[in-house]
Amino acid sequence: MRFTSRPKMNYMPGTASLIEDIDKKHLVLLRDGRTLIGFLRSIDQFANLVLQQTVERIHVGKRYGDIPRGIFIVRGENVVLLGEIDLEKESDTSLQQVCIEDILEEQRLQQQSRQEAEKTKHLALKERGLVMPRPDIMDEYGVQHQY
Amino acid sequence: MFRFQSLDEDCTLEKEEGLVEEEDEIDQFNDDTFGDGAIDDDWQEEHKRLAELEERKNEGLGGLGLGGLGMGGMGGGDASTVQLPPPASRVPHPSSLPPPHHSLSSMPPPGLEDRGGGDLAESLAMLILGADPAIASVGGPTGPGDRSTGLPPPPSMPQQHQLPPHQQLTPSGLPPGPLHPSLLSYQQHQHLLRRGGPPMQQMNSHNIWENNMGFGPVSVTPGLVTQMEDSPLMSIIKEVGLPNRPPPVMSEDGRDLSERAPPPRSSSPVIGSPPVRAVPIGTPPKQPMSHAMNHHQQIHHPTTVHVRAPVHHQHRYPPSFPERISPNTLLNMANSPLCRPPFPAGVGPVLSQIQRAQMLNSQVAGFPRGCQGPPLLPGGGGFRPFFGQPPPHRMGPHHNHVPCPIIRHNTTHLHPQHRRMLTQRMQSRGGERGGRVGDWRSRDPYSNLMTQREKEWVAKIQMMQLQSTDPYLDDYYYQNYFEKMEKRQERDRDGVRKEHTTKLITPQVAKLEHTYRPVQFAGSLGKLTVSSVNNPRKMIDTVVTSRTDDEEKREKQVWNKRRQILYTVEKMYSLLLEVQDFEKRFMQTPEEQREALLEQHKTHTLQLYASLREKEWDDRVSDEQCLLIMSVRKGKRLISRLIPFLPPLQAAAVVMGIARNLPALAKKDKQDQALCWLVEPVAVVISSLSSAALTDLLQELQGSEGQLSKVLQNKFGVTLLYLILSEGERMQSSDLNCQLMDDNRWTELVFSVTRELLNVPPSSLSPPLFTPPNLLSLFSRYVDRQRLELLQEKLQISSLSR
């Protein structure tokens, strides 16, 4: 097999640029915690990304599940980091893939346990007189509702 | 019957005699019909190319497909514009769902059936039966004339072609070459391609055709069904069901395909209707849609195959395989060459991963693979749809040879620019193809979505942001880092060939002066105010006047002095006020403290005077100080208020000082005449003066040369003079023993006064505040009658006032 390499254009040596990453498979971590894996098709000056054949990968422990999503356009400011996926090494992973339903269930359980832990912690602190603001149960007037 | 519509810019509808009823439908969708922009001049090239392709196929293969091809051929030499089914049917054909599936998925929407069933059916029937002798020969019951039954709308027609049975029917009408540009319908190509179709496609064409002859509610013949079930792909179809079931079950957005379907149009066989733009102009032209196919989508039945009479749709051009096809597109292509909604992307039909993989693989493989089997996903599965497991094995048995030339879907929708880009890309891709197999990127139909230009554009923007007039200011650490690196490299590379270090060279922008110069027109008043973000309008046209140091010093000095005077005045005022309030306070304080208060009072007054008087002399007011204070309006007022409180001697001294400096004071007082405030207290003082003092005062008033004239110019001066004279007269008249006459001073002084009074021009004689009445008598003592009269006139001394 003869591989012809794509002309290597170093657009901006010494800088970080996404131009060379185009058409490659990437893993993108978003600010809301989601992990997207897709082919980076297009970028712009704000590092907005166009991902194709995107899959949202949910990780719970050592297991993960993929949800096919299609085409994503991600606003640059919401990206925490992204990295190219080495297609050859992609399969060498100790993580185990499960089906989507299972992973979602696992995620839900994880969330639940986290919330409960948080709740108990909050309660313990409250008993000791320290009330930490919890944005999720606080309304716009700064009143915290815990039902 | 049906004539292909020539795609000229000005599409003209040519009506076919027999199909007048189609007219309404055409008109209804006139806009779509005669859309702009979708028509491209390249169709002729494509057409030729495809024609060649077809020729090759013709030679290569034996029997041709079904009547569908024949349809294209149009027995009578007629051709109808046929909506070409999605090209997908060609490509994924080995592996993808078999044609029956296509037909499955391409159920005409109920609407269409309801609507135009009859007409369309008839026309379709005509098409099929009339055009294809093969069918006619096969069929029987319904001859060309059979139009009674409702034919499923044209879009379904192509499906028929793709049914395996097509192989058994020779489209006799298949032209070796393009009979007509439009003859190379997509269906034809499909069929040609499918000639070597998978074995499973060996269906009983007769069955189908028999069924369809009636063109009744077309359904899959049992035979067809069984055959369907035979093939593994059929099982897939069943497994998947009909993807276009509304709402699509696994569709990610749950959208109903039918929602996106454009309004049903006359399918076509429309006499003379222009190629139907199933895809509205401007949609990403992934594949040609038989618009009418949309209707089919809603009718899904896993086991029913609606075999439709081939319909010649407006898409005359065999769709070529676009380089970029969305998964859904592929899906569509796989599923139904015909029944695709205009907006396939992202909608609905969801194949299983397997199917997708198959399609995609086949698509991928579709490229210049020639007659190879579908490749296993190259390069580690670079093109895994949704990263699923592609089952290459499925593709294997079904793989048919892929047409070497890249099939282009109906690109008439494409913007010419887009088309050219695709062409270029394809060409470049073809050029690169030599020997390159493993590079998965070339297999990636979605690669180079971002053109080189766009990449450069982004890079340019990024470079622009790096422009800097002062690199050290912008990124100190970056600069230092690279310098260090360079030094390190130089050290390391001593003797060794210098490595080429990539260094980012950013353009150094010269610092430009961006001062705003407002536009001015000659002879106009002011300047134009044209402002922009870069040239903000000046709010104030200020001019900086910078004074020299000397001037500044002088100004400062002046100001300082004035400030000093004012300060002194203020201080004196405060003392004065205390003095003035003394009496009030005195009344209020109890007896014991009155003494103290009195003392305080005395001190104050002394202080006040002290500030005025000369350093050494006690009875003389410092001229300088006096002047200073009196130069300020407030100072004058101060003095006027102060005098009453001073002991007589000191008060007299003050008045003397005033008289002495009157010219100077008068000069300064020209504007506001504040000296007049002094009249009253001075008058009081004068009246208490002794004759000697009075004389002195008069003398002071006349002091230097020309002083009197200046005095006379000032109101206060005149008044003061009069006061003095009047007082003198009073003294003389009242007190016979007045010592005023003792020395000649008084007389002389008066003489000089009178002289001056007579000499001074009336204009410069300022009227006094008041004229004491006894002036006349005074003057009468000293001057003769003549002069007296003159004086009288001048001074307007009333003789009555005595």
PDB file of C-alpha atoms in Angstrom, chain B residues 381-623:
ATOM      1  CA  GLY B 381     -12.165   2.306   9.858  1.00  0.00           C
ATOM      2  CA  GLY B 382     -11.808   5.834   9.121  1.00  0.00           C
ATOM      3  CA  PHE B 383     -15.246   6.063   7.908  1.00  0.00           C
ATOM      4  CA  ARG B 384     -17.213   4.321  10.437  1.00  0.00           C
ATOM      5  CA  PRO B 385     -20.619   5.603  10.518  1.00  0.00           C
ATOM      6  CA  PHE B 386     -21.278   6.383  14.059  1.00  0.00           C
ATOM      7  CA  PHE B 387     -18.418   4.289  14.908  1.00  0.00           C
ATOM      8  CA  GLY B 388     -20.490   1.276  14.668  1.00  0.00           C
ATOM      9  CA  GLN B 389     -19.331  -2.033  13.541  1.00  0.00           C
ATOM     10  CA  PRO B 390     -19.435  -2.169   9.855  1.00  0.00           C
ATOM     11  CA  PRO B 391     -20.250  -5.551   8.672  1.00  0.00           C
ATOM     12  CA  PRO B 392     -18.216  -5.818   5.644  1.00  0.00           C
ATOM     13  CA  HIS B 393     -19.248  -9.314   5.231  1.00  0.00           C
ATOM     14  CA  ARG B 394     -22.647  -8.268   4.390  1.00  0.00           C
ATOM     15  CA  MET B 395     -21.445  -6.216   1.703  1.00  0.00           C
ATOM     16  CA  GLY B 396     -19.465  -8.895   0.169  1.00  0.00           C
ATOM     17  CA  PRO B 397     -22.028 -11.022  -1.427  1.00  0.00           C
ATOM     18  CA  HIS B 398     -23.978  -8.127  -2.471  1.00  0.00           C
ATOM     19  CA  HIS B 399     -21.387  -6.184  -3.898  1.00  0.00           C
ATOM     20  CA  ASN B 400     -21.678  -5.445  -7.404  1.00  0.00           C
ATOM     21  CA  HIS B 401     -19.174  -3.729  -9.367  1.00  0.00           C
ATOM     22  CA  VAL B 402     -19.205  -0.185  -8.729  1.00  0.00           C
ATOM     23  CA  PRO B 403     -19.296   2.035 -11.607  1.00  0.00           C
ATOM     24  CA  CYS B 404     -16.018   3.478 -12.149  1.00  0.00           C
ATOM     25  CA  PRO B 405     -16.971   6.879 -13.132  1.00  0.00           C
ATOM     26  CA  ILE B 406     -18.328   8.655 -10.267  1.00  0.00           C
ATOM     27  CA  ILE B 407     -21.941   8.960 -10.507  1.00  0.00           C
ATOM     28  CA  ARG B 408     -23.138  12.318  -9.916  1.00  0.00           C
ATOM     29  CA  HIS B 409     -26.471  12.731  -8.537  1.00  0.00           C
ATOM     30  CA  ASN B 410     -28.610  15.177 -10.000  1.00  0.00           C
ATOM     31  CA  THR B 411     -26.558  18.176  -9.619  1.00  0.00           C
ATOM     32  CA  THR B 412     -28.846  20.429 -11.408  1.00  0.00           C
ATOM     33  CA  HIS B 413     -29.730  21.870  -8.132  1.00  0.00           C
ATOM     34  CA  LEU B 414     -26.246  22.755  -7.389  1.00  0.00           C
ATOM     35  CA  HIS B 415     -25.096  26.180  -7.664  1.00  0.00           C
ATOM     36  CA  PRO B 416     -22.702  26.328 -10.561  1.00  0.00           C
ATOM     37  CA  GLN B 417     -19.964  27.204  -8.202  1.00  0.00           C
ATOM     38  CA  HIS B 418     -20.736  24.299  -6.075  1.00  0.00           C
ATOM     39  CA  ARG B 419     -20.795  22.072  -9.043  1.00  0.00           C
ATOM     40  CA  ARG B 420     -17.461  23.259 -10.162  1.00  0.00           C
ATOM     41  CA  MET B 421     -16.054  22.678  -6.779  1.00  0.00           C
ATOM     42  CA  LEU B 422     -17.346  19.194  -6.763  1.00  0.00           C
ATOM     43  CA  THR B 423     -15.923  18.599 -10.144  1.00  0.00           C
ATOM     44  CA  GLN B 424     -12.617  19.884  -9.109  1.00  0.00           C
ATOM     45  CA  ARG B 425     -12.622  17.863  -6.036  1.00  0.00           C
ATOM     46  CA  MET B 426     -13.517  14.805  -7.908  1.00  0.00           C
ATOM     47  CA  GLN B 427     -10.896  15.400 -10.422  1.00  0.00           C
ATOM     48  CA  SER B 428      -8.297  16.017  -7.878  1.00  0.00           C
ATOM     49  CA  ARG B 429      -9.405  13.012  -6.043  1.00  0.00           C
ATOM     50  CA  GLY B 430      -9.196  11.002  -9.199  1.00  0.00           C
ATOM     51  CA  GLY B 431      -5.769  12.315  -9.813  1.00  0.00           C
ATOM     52  CA  GLU B 432      -4.585  11.336  -6.452  1.00  0.00           C
ATOM     53  CA  ARG B 433      -6.025   7.986  -6.642  1.00  0.00           C
ATOM     54  CA  GLY B 434      -3.239   6.395  -8.389  1.00  0.00           C
ATOM     55  CA  GLY B 435      -2.096   3.657  -6.201  1.00  0.00           C
ATOM     56  CA  ARG B 436      -3.303   5.151  -3.063  1.00  0.00           C
ATOM     57  CA  VAL B 437      -5.402   2.795  -1.259  1.00  0.00           C
ATOM     58  CA  GLY B 438      -4.699   3.039   2.331  1.00  0.00           C
ATOM     59  CA  ASP B 439      -5.186   6.638   2.893  1.00  0.00           C
ATOM     60  CA  TRP B 440      -8.470   6.733   4.530  1.00  0.00           C
ATOM     61  CA  ARG B 441      -8.829  10.344   4.064  1.00  0.00           C
ATOM     62  CA  SER B 442      -9.322   9.937   0.432  1.00  0.00           C
ATOM     63  CA  ARG B 443     -12.111   7.632   1.244  1.00  0.00           C
ATOM     64  CA  ASP B 444     -13.628  10.194   3.405  1.00  0.00           C
ATOM     65  CA  PRO B 445     -16.326  11.710   1.340  1.00  0.00           C
ATOM     66  CA  TYR B 446     -16.613  14.506   3.761  1.00  0.00           C
ATOM     67  CA  SER B 447     -13.081  15.566   3.657  1.00  0.00           C
ATOM     68  CA  ASN B 448     -12.165  18.974   2.460  1.00  0.00           C
ATOM     69  CA  LEU B 449     -15.427  20.407   3.464  1.00  0.00           C
ATOM     70  CA  MET B 450     -13.319  23.261   4.488  1.00  0.00           C
ATOM     71  CA  THR B 451     -11.640  24.482   1.401  1.00  0.00           C
ATOM     72  CA  GLN B 452      -8.115  25.629   1.242  1.00  0.00           C
ATOM     73  CA  ARG B 453      -9.274  29.130   0.914  1.00  0.00           C
ATOM     74  CA  GLU B 454     -11.253  28.921   4.053  1.00  0.00           C
ATOM     75  CA  LYS B 455      -8.349  27.502   5.933  1.00  0.00           C
ATOM     76  CA  GLU B 456      -6.173  30.258   4.724  1.00  0.00           C
ATOM     77  CA  TRP B 457      -8.768  32.720   5.724  1.00  0.00           C
ATOM     78  CA  VAL B 458      -8.863  31.454   9.252  1.00  0.00           C
ATOM     79  CA  ALA B 459      -5.114  31.387   9.340  1.00  0.00           C
ATOM     80  CA  LYS B 460      -5.058  34.911   8.093  1.00  0.00           C
ATOM     81  CA  ILE B 461      -7.313  36.053  10.840  1.00  0.00           C
ATOM     82  CA  GLN B 462      -5.146  34.338  13.353  1.00  0.00           C
ATOM     83  CA  MET B 463      -2.114  35.958  11.884  1.00  0.00           C
ATOM     84  CA  MET B 464      -3.738  39.324  11.997  1.00  0.00           C
ATOM     85  CA  GLN B 465      -4.260  38.900  15.646  1.00  0.00           C
ATOM     86  CA  LEU B 466      -0.587  38.371  15.989  1.00  0.00           C
ATOM     87  CA  GLN B 467       0.326  41.618  14.402  1.00  0.00           C
ATOM     88  CA  SER B 468       2.101  43.705  16.805  1.00  0.00           C
ATOM     89  CA  THR B 469       3.997  46.884  16.842  1.00  0.00           C
ATOM     90  CA  ASP B 470       5.646  45.983  20.051  1.00  0.00           C
ATOM     91  CA  PRO B 471       6.114  42.258  20.342  1.00  0.00           C
ATOM     92  CA  TYR B 472       7.600  42.510  23.754  1.00  0.00           C
ATOM     93  CA  LEU B 473       4.627  44.318  25.010  1.00  0.00           C
ATOM     94  CA  ASP B 474       2.208  41.863  23.538  1.00  0.00           C
ATOM     95  CA  ASP B 475       3.810  38.695  24.621  1.00  0.00           C
ATOM     96  CA  TYR B 476       6.938  39.050  26.563  1.00  0.00           C
ATOM     97  CA  TYR B 477       7.241  35.465  27.535  1.00  0.00           C
ATOM     98  CA  TYR B 478       6.735  34.221  24.056  1.00  0.00           C
ATOM     99  CA  GLN B 479       9.487  36.396  22.748  1.00  0.00           C
ATOM    100  CA  ASN B 480      11.852  35.430  25.463  1.00  0.00           C
ATOM    101  CA  TYR B 481      11.101  31.808  25.093  1.00  0.00           C
ATOM    102  CA  PHE B 482      11.919  31.821  21.444  1.00  0.00           C
ATOM    103  CA  GLU B 483      15.022  33.775  21.925  1.00  0.00           C
ATOM    104  CA  LYS B 484      16.236  31.340  24.460  1.00  0.00           C
ATOM    105  CA  MET B 485      15.354  28.497  22.216  1.00  0.00           C
ATOM    106  CA  GLU B 486      17.260  29.991  19.393  1.00  0.00           C
ATOM    107  CA  LYS B 487      20.284  30.537  21.506  1.00  0.00           C
ATOM    108  CA  ARG B 488      20.086  27.043  22.755  1.00  0.00           C
ATOM    109  CA  GLN B 489      19.821  25.707  19.288  1.00  0.00           C
ATOM    110  CA  GLU B 490      22.742  27.686  18.144  1.00  0.00           C
ATOM    111  CA  ARG B 491      24.801  26.416  20.973  1.00  0.00           C
ATOM    112  CA  ASP B 492      23.774  22.883  20.284  1.00  0.00           C
ATOM    113  CA  ARG B 493      24.234  23.155  16.639  1.00  0.00           C
ATOM    114  CA  ASP B 494      27.712  24.381  16.644  1.00  0.00           C
ATOM    115  CA  GLY B 495      29.289  22.746  13.729  1.00  0.00           C
ATOM    116  CA  VAL B 496      26.201  20.800  12.869  1.00  0.00           C
ATOM    117  CA  ARG B 497      24.141  21.775   9.972  1.00  0.00           C
ATOM    118  CA  LYS B 498      21.734  24.251  11.061  1.00  0.00           C
ATOM    119  CA  GLU B 499      18.345  22.853  11.490  1.00  0.00           C
ATOM    120  CA  HIS B 500      15.550  24.659  10.185  1.00  0.00           C
ATOM    121  CA  THR B 501      13.577  25.935  13.012  1.00  0.00           C
ATOM    122  CA  THR B 502      10.172  26.975  12.294  1.00  0.00           C
ATOM    123  CA  LYS B 503       9.639  30.364  13.544  1.00  0.00           C
ATOM    124  CA  LEU B 504       6.502  32.228  13.446  1.00  0.00           C
ATOM    125  CA  ILE B 505       7.029  35.350  11.558  1.00  0.00           C
ATOM    126  CA  THR B 506       4.347  37.783  12.198  1.00  0.00           C
ATOM    127  CA  PRO B 507       3.961  40.819  10.151  1.00  0.00           C
ATOM    128  CA  GLN B 508       5.278  43.865  11.814  1.00  0.00           C
ATOM    129  CA  VAL B 509       2.849  46.603  11.428  1.00  0.00           C
ATOM    130  CA  ALA B 510       4.226  50.031  11.396  1.00  0.00           C
ATOM    131  CA  LYS B 511       2.773  52.252  13.962  1.00  0.00           C
ATOM    132  CA  LEU B 512       0.580  54.595  12.179  1.00  0.00           C
ATOM    133  CA  GLU B 513      -0.527  57.888  13.381  1.00  0.00           C
ATOM    134  CA  HIS B 514      -4.206  57.775  13.622  1.00  0.00           C
ATOM    135  CA  THR B 515      -4.980  61.281  14.458  1.00  0.00           C
ATOM    136  CA  TYR B 516      -8.169  62.637  13.342  1.00  0.00           C
ATOM    137  CA  ARG B 517      -8.044  65.482  10.972  1.00  0.00           C
ATOM    138  CA  PRO B 518     -11.456  66.762  10.386  1.00  0.00           C
ATOM    139  CA  VAL B 519     -12.317  67.505   6.880  1.00  0.00           C
ATOM    140  CA  GLN B 520     -12.475  71.126   5.994  1.00  0.00           C
ATOM    141  CA  PHE B 521     -13.704  72.832   2.978  1.00  0.00           C
ATOM    142  CA  ALA B 522     -12.177  76.024   1.895  1.00  0.00           C
ATOM    143  CA  GLY B 523     -14.196  78.997   2.761  1.00  0.00           C
ATOM    144  CA  SER B 524     -16.565  77.167   4.999  1.00  0.00           C
ATOM    145  CA  LEU B 525     -17.240  77.791   8.558  1.00  0.00           C
ATOM    146  CA  GLY B 526     -16.028  75.104  10.793  1.00  0.00           C
ATOM    147  CA  LYS B 527     -15.256  71.531  10.007  1.00  0.00           C
ATOM    148  CA  LEU B 528     -17.201  68.582   8.810  1.00  0.00           C
ATOM    149  CA  THR B 529     -18.023  66.205  11.489  1.00  0.00           C
ATOM    150  CA  VAL B 530     -17.683  62.814   9.970  1.00  0.00           C
ATOM    151  CA  SER B 531     -16.980  60.356  12.625  1.00  0.00           C
ATOM    152  CA  SER B 532     -16.444  56.659  12.622  1.00  0.00           C
ATOM    153  CA  VAL B 533     -15.222  54.092  15.015  1.00  0.00           C
ATOM    154  CA  ASN B 534     -11.670  54.680  14.010  1.00  0.00           C
ATOM    155  CA  ASN B 535     -12.019  58.401  13.802  1.00  0.00           C
ATOM    156  CA  PRO B 536     -14.186  59.366  16.659  1.00  0.00           C
ATOM    157  CA  ARG B 537     -15.525  62.818  16.540  1.00  0.00           C
ATOM    158  CA  LYS B 538     -13.815  65.287  18.716  1.00  0.00           C
ATOM    159  CA  MET B 539     -16.078  66.579  21.335  1.00  0.00           C
ATOM    160  CA  ILE B 540     -14.375  69.838  21.896  1.00  0.00           C
ATOM    161  CA  ASP B 541     -12.028  71.590  19.621  1.00  0.00           C
ATOM    162  CA  THR B 542      -9.770  72.709  22.333  1.00  0.00           C
ATOM    163  CA  VAL B 543      -6.577  74.524  21.716  1.00  0.00           C
ATOM    164  CA  VAL B 544      -3.919  74.312  24.255  1.00  0.00           C
ATOM    165  CA  THR B 545      -2.343  77.617  25.010  1.00  0.00           C
ATOM    166  CA  SER B 546       0.867  77.134  26.761  1.00  0.00           C
ATOM    167  CA  ARG B 547       2.275  80.194  28.333  1.00  0.00           C
ATOM    168  CA  THR B 548       5.920  80.782  28.750  1.00  0.00           C
ATOM    169  CA  ASP B 549       7.477  80.488  32.085  1.00  0.00           C
ATOM    170  CA  ASP B 550       7.918  84.163  32.597  1.00  0.00           C
ATOM    171  CA  GLU B 551       4.424  84.950  31.847  1.00  0.00           C
ATOM    172  CA  GLU B 552       3.330  82.247  34.123  1.00  0.00           C
ATOM    173  CA  LYS B 553       5.460  83.577  36.870  1.00  0.00           C
ATOM    174  CA  ARG B 554       4.120  87.033  36.484  1.00  0.00           C
ATOM    175  CA  GLU B 555       0.617  85.861  36.389  1.00  0.00           C
ATOM    176  CA  LYS B 556       1.228  83.782  39.392  1.00  0.00           C
ATOM    177  CA  GLN B 557       2.674  86.667  41.231  1.00  0.00           C
ATOM    178  CA  VAL B 558      -0.209  88.850  40.463  1.00  0.00           C
ATOM    179  CA  TRP B 559      -2.575  86.261  41.590  1.00  0.00           C
ATOM    180  CA  ASN B 560      -0.653  85.575  44.658  1.00  0.00           C
ATOM    181  CA  LYS B 561      -0.657  89.178  45.605  1.00  0.00           C
ATOM    182  CA  ARG B 562      -4.291  89.536  45.069  1.00  0.00           C
ATOM    183  CA  ARG B 563      -4.891  86.473  47.066  1.00  0.00           C
ATOM    184  CA  GLN B 564      -2.813  87.926  49.818  1.00  0.00           C
ATOM    185  CA  ILE B 565      -4.742  91.107  49.828  1.00  0.00           C
ATOM    186  CA  LEU B 566      -7.965  89.280  49.918  1.00  0.00           C
ATOM    187  CA  TYR B 567      -6.754  87.213  52.704  1.00  0.00           C
ATOM    188  CA  THR B 568      -5.802  90.257  54.699  1.00  0.00           C
ATOM    189  CA  VAL B 569      -9.123  91.805  53.976  1.00  0.00           C
ATOM    190  CA  GLU B 570     -10.890  88.735  55.145  1.00  0.00           C
ATOM    191  CA  LYS B 571      -8.994  88.661  58.336  1.00  0.00           C
ATOM    192  CA  MET B 572      -9.690  92.244  58.993  1.00  0.00           C
ATOM    193  CA  TYR B 573     -13.271  91.683  58.255  1.00  0.00           C
ATOM    194  CA  SER B 574     -13.547  89.011  60.776  1.00  0.00           C
ATOM    195  CA  LEU B 575     -12.090  91.323  63.342  1.00  0.00           C
ATOM    196  CA  LEU B 576     -14.329  94.090  62.250  1.00  0.00           C
ATOM    197  CA  LEU B 577     -17.355  91.976  62.530  1.00  0.00           C
ATOM    198  CA  GLU B 578     -16.430  91.106  66.007  1.00  0.00           C
ATOM    199  CA  VAL B 579     -15.988  94.718  66.795  1.00  0.00           C
ATOM    200  CA  GLN B 580     -19.302  95.552  65.305  1.00  0.00           C
ATOM    201  CA  ASP B 581     -21.011  92.888  67.226  1.00  0.00           C
ATOM    202  CA  PHE B 582     -19.359  93.963  70.381  1.00  0.00           C
ATOM    203  CA  GLU B 583     -22.144  96.055  71.575  1.00  0.00           C
ATOM    204  CA  LYS B 584     -24.659  93.366  71.125  1.00  0.00           C
ATOM    205  CA  ARG B 585     -22.540  90.934  72.919  1.00  0.00           C
ATOM    206  CA  PHE B 586     -21.782  93.384  75.564  1.00  0.00           C
ATOM    207  CA  MET B 587     -25.376  93.637  76.417  1.00  0.00           C
ATOM    208  CA  GLN B 588     -25.727  89.984  76.654  1.00  0.00           C
ATOM    209  CA  THR B 589     -22.794  89.080  78.745  1.00  0.00           C
ATOM    210  CA  PRO B 590     -23.042  89.250  82.461  1.00  0.00           C
ATOM    211  CA  GLU B 591     -21.301  91.945  84.412  1.00  0.00           C
ATOM    212  CA  GLU B 592     -18.262  90.012  85.382  1.00  0.00           C
ATOM    213  CA  GLN B 593     -17.286  89.238  81.908  1.00  0.00           C
ATOM    214  CA  ARG B 594     -17.924  92.617  80.495  1.00  0.00           C
ATOM    215  CA  GLU B 595     -14.569  93.860  81.423  1.00  0.00           C
ATOM    216  CA  ALA B 596     -12.934  91.076  79.586  1.00  0.00           C
ATOM    217  CA  LEU B 597     -15.084  91.657  76.616  1.00  0.00           C
ATOM    218  CA  LEU B 598     -14.190  95.256  76.596  1.00  0.00           C
ATOM    219  CA  GLU B 599     -10.606  94.453  76.623  1.00  0.00           C
ATOM    220  CA  GLN B 600     -11.105  92.110  73.810  1.00  0.00           C
ATOM    221  CA  HIS B 601     -12.855  94.744  71.887  1.00  0.00           C
ATOM    222  CA  LYS B 602     -10.091  97.172  72.311  1.00  0.00           C
ATOM    223  CA  THR B 603      -7.600  94.673  71.216  1.00  0.00           C
ATOM    224  CA  HIS B 604      -9.507  94.029  68.108  1.00  0.00           C
ATOM    225  CA  THR B 605      -9.712  97.595  67.148  1.00  0.00           C
ATOM    226  CA  LEU B 606      -6.119  98.055  67.743  1.00  0.00           C
ATOM    227  CA  GLN B 607      -5.355  95.123  65.639  1.00  0.00           C
ATOM    228  CA  LEU B 608      -7.422  96.480  62.899  1.00  0.00           C
ATOM    229  CA  TYR B 609      -5.657  99.670  62.873  1.00  0.00           C
ATOM    230  CA  ALA B 610      -2.378  98.030  63.216  1.00  0.00           C
ATOM    231  CA  SER B 611      -2.928  96.264  60.034  1.00  0.00           C
ATOM    232  CA  LEU B 612      -3.408  99.527  58.326  1.00  0.00           C
ATOM    233  CA  ARG B 613      -0.820 101.705  59.780  1.00  0.00           C
ATOM    234  CA  GLU B 614       2.713 102.140  58.993  1.00  0.00           C
ATOM    235  CA  LYS B 615       5.274 100.092  60.691  1.00  0.00           C
ATOM    236  CA  GLU B 616       6.812 102.781  62.729  1.00  0.00           C
ATOM    237  CA  TRP B 617       4.485 105.646  62.690  1.00  0.00           C
ATOM    238  CA  ASP B 618       1.476 105.311  64.653  1.00  0.00           C
ATOM    239  CA  ASP B 619      -0.485 108.108  63.193  1.00  0.00           C
ATOM    240  CA  ARG B 620       0.092 107.468  59.612  1.00  0.00           C
ATOM    241  CA  VAL B 621      -1.523 104.860  57.580  1.00  0.00           C
ATOM    242  CA  SER B 622       0.685 102.841  55.479  1.00  0.00           C
ATOM    243  CA  ASP B 623       0.142 103.937  51.970  1.00  0.00           C
TER     244      ASP B 623
END
